Coordinates of C-alpha atoms in Angstrom, one line a residue:
M1 CA 0.0 0.0 0.0
E2 CA 1.4 3.4 -1.0
E3 CA 1.5 6.2 1.4
A4 CA -0.1 9.5 0.3
V5 CA 2.6 12.0 -0.4
K6 CA 1.8 15.3 1.3
T7 CA 2.7 18.4 -0.6
A8 CA 4.0 21.1 1.7
V9 CA 1.9 24.2 1.5
P10 CA 4.0 27.4 1.9
E11 CA 3.2 29.1 5.2
Y12 CA 2.6 32.4 3.3
K13 CA -0.2 30.8 1.3
E14 CA -2.2 29.9 4.4
E15 CA -1.8 33.4 5.8
I16 CA -2.9 35.1 2.5
D17 CA -5.8 32.7 2.1
E18 CA -6.9 33.7 5.6
L19 CA -7.1 37.4 4.5
A20 CA -9.2 36.3 1.5
R21 CA -11.5 34.1 3.6
R22 CA -12.1 37.0 6.0
R23 CA -12.8 39.2 3.0
Q24 CA -10.1 41.7 3.8
W25 CA -9.6 42.6 0.2
K26 CA -8.5 46.1 0.7
R27 CA -5.9 44.9 3.2
L28 CA -4.7 42.2 0.8
L29 CA -4.6 44.7 -2.1
T30 CA -2.5 47.1 0.1
A31 CA -0.2 44.3 1.3
T32 CA 0.3 43.2 -2.3
F33 CA 1.3 46.7 -3.4
V34 CA 3.6 47.0 -0.4
L35 CA 5.5 43.8 -1.2
D36 CA 5.6 44.6 -4.9
I37 CA 7.1 48.0 -4.1
L38 CA 9.6 46.6 -1.7
T39 CA 10.8 44.1 -4.3
Q40 CA 12.3 47.2 -6.0
E41 CA 13.9 48.7 -2.9
S42 CA 13.5 49.2 0.8
N43 CA 11.3 52.1 1.6
Y44 CA 9.5 54.0 4.4
G45 CA 5.7 54.3 4.9
N46 CA 5.0 57.7 3.3
R47 CA 7.0 56.8 0.2
I48 CA 5.1 53.5 -0.1
E49 CA 1.8 55.4 0.2
R50 CA 2.8 57.8 -2.6
E51 CA 4.0 54.9 -4.7
I52 CA 0.7 53.1 -4.4
Y53 CA -1.1 56.3 -5.3
E54 CA 1.1 56.8 -8.4
R55 CA 0.8 53.2 -9.5
T56 CA -3.0 53.4 -9.3
N57 CA -3.1 56.5 -11.4
N58 CA -4.1 58.6 -8.4
V59 CA -7.2 56.4 -7.6
Y60 CA -6.1 54.7 -4.4
R61 CA -4.0 56.2 -1.6
P62 CA -4.1 54.2 1.6
N63 CA -4.3 56.5 4.6
P64 CA -1.9 55.9 7.5
N65 CA -4.7 54.2 9.4
E66 CA -4.8 51.6 6.6
L67 CA -1.2 51.4 5.7
Y68 CA 0.6 51.1 9.0
P69 CA -1.6 48.3 10.4
V70 CA -0.9 46.4 7.2
L71 CA 2.9 47.0 7.6
R72 CA 2.7 45.8 11.2
Y73 CA 0.8 42.7 10.2
M74 CA 3.2 42.0 7.4
E75 CA 6.1 42.4 9.8
S76 CA 4.5 40.1 12.4
K77 CA 4.1 37.4 9.7
H78 CA 7.7 38.0 8.5
F79 CA 6.8 39.2 5.1
V80 CA 8.8 42.4 5.8
E81 CA 11.3 43.6 8.4
S82 CA 11.9 47.1 9.5
R83 CA 14.5 49.3 11.1
W84 CA 14.8 53.0 12.0
D85 CA 16.9 54.9 9.4
S86 CA 18.5 56.8 12.3
P87 CA 18.1 54.8 15.5
D88 CA 19.1 57.8 17.6
K89 CA 16.3 60.0 16.2
R90 CA 13.7 57.4 15.2
S91 CA 12.8 59.6 12.3
K92 CA 11.8 57.1 9.5
R93 CA 11.1 53.4 9.7
I94 CA 12.5 51.7 6.7
Y95 CA 10.7 48.5 5.5
S96 CA 12.5 45.7 3.6
I97 CA 11.0 42.6 2.0
T98 CA 12.1 39.2 3.4
D99 CA 12.6 36.0 1.4
K100 CA 9.1 34.9 2.6
G101 CA 7.6 38.1 1.3
R102 CA 9.4 37.8 -2.0
A103 CA 8.1 34.3 -2.4
A104 CA 4.5 35.4 -1.6
V105 CA 4.2 38.2 -4.2
P106 CA 3.1 36.1 -7.2
Y107 CA 0.5 34.2 -5.1
M108 CA -0.8 37.5 -3.6
K109 CA -1.1 39.0 -7.1
E110 CA -3.0 36.0 -8.3
Q111 CA -5.4 36.3 -5.3
V112 CA -6.0 40.0 -6.0
L113 CA -6.6 39.3 -9.7
D114 CA -9.1 36.5 -8.8
W115 CA -10.9 38.9 -6.5
L116 CA -11.2 41.4 -9.4
V117 CA -13.0 38.8 -11.5
T118 CA -15.6 38.5 -8.8
L119 CA -15.7 42.2 -8.3
R120 CA -16.3 42.9 -12.0
A121 CA -19.2 40.4 -12.0
F122 CA -20.6 42.1 -9.0
I123 CA -20.3 45.6 -10.6
S124 CA -21.9 44.4 -13.8
T125 CA -24.8 42.9 -11.9
I126 CA -25.4 46.1 -9.9
Q127 CA -25.2 48.2 -13.1
E128 CA -27.8 45.9 -14.7
Q129 CA -30.0 46.3 -11.7
F130 CA -29.8 50.0 -11.3
G131 CA -29.0 51.0 -14.9
E132 CA -26.0 52.9 -16.2
P133 CA -25.6 56.5 -15.0
D134 CA -26.6 59.1 -17.5
E135 CA -23.7 60.9 -19.1
E136 CA -24.0 64.7 -19.1

């Protein structure tokens, strides 16, 4: 009798799936942008916020009450690590992506894109129900 071979599921997958199960899409979207930005270079919160805003053509800018909890969550799960740029002054906290975070980026992007398929269907249904807005 052959034993079933278990495939190891990366830890990051379970953590990302948990965000999806809890329908924390905005948090997942923000986290995905954060990691994608940090794959380019280490950065601090305000710069990450501006980069997200620029990448979304000025449509989405996470406010500090959204961004910093995501950064803390990502750090607690070891997707990112941080340090003060000047430990004596504590002026800016610099975030860097970890190997775990780098490995998670493709899966996170896939989850966000899957969510967008559902969101598009939802938007289409609502538009059918309420009609398209009149253009003036």
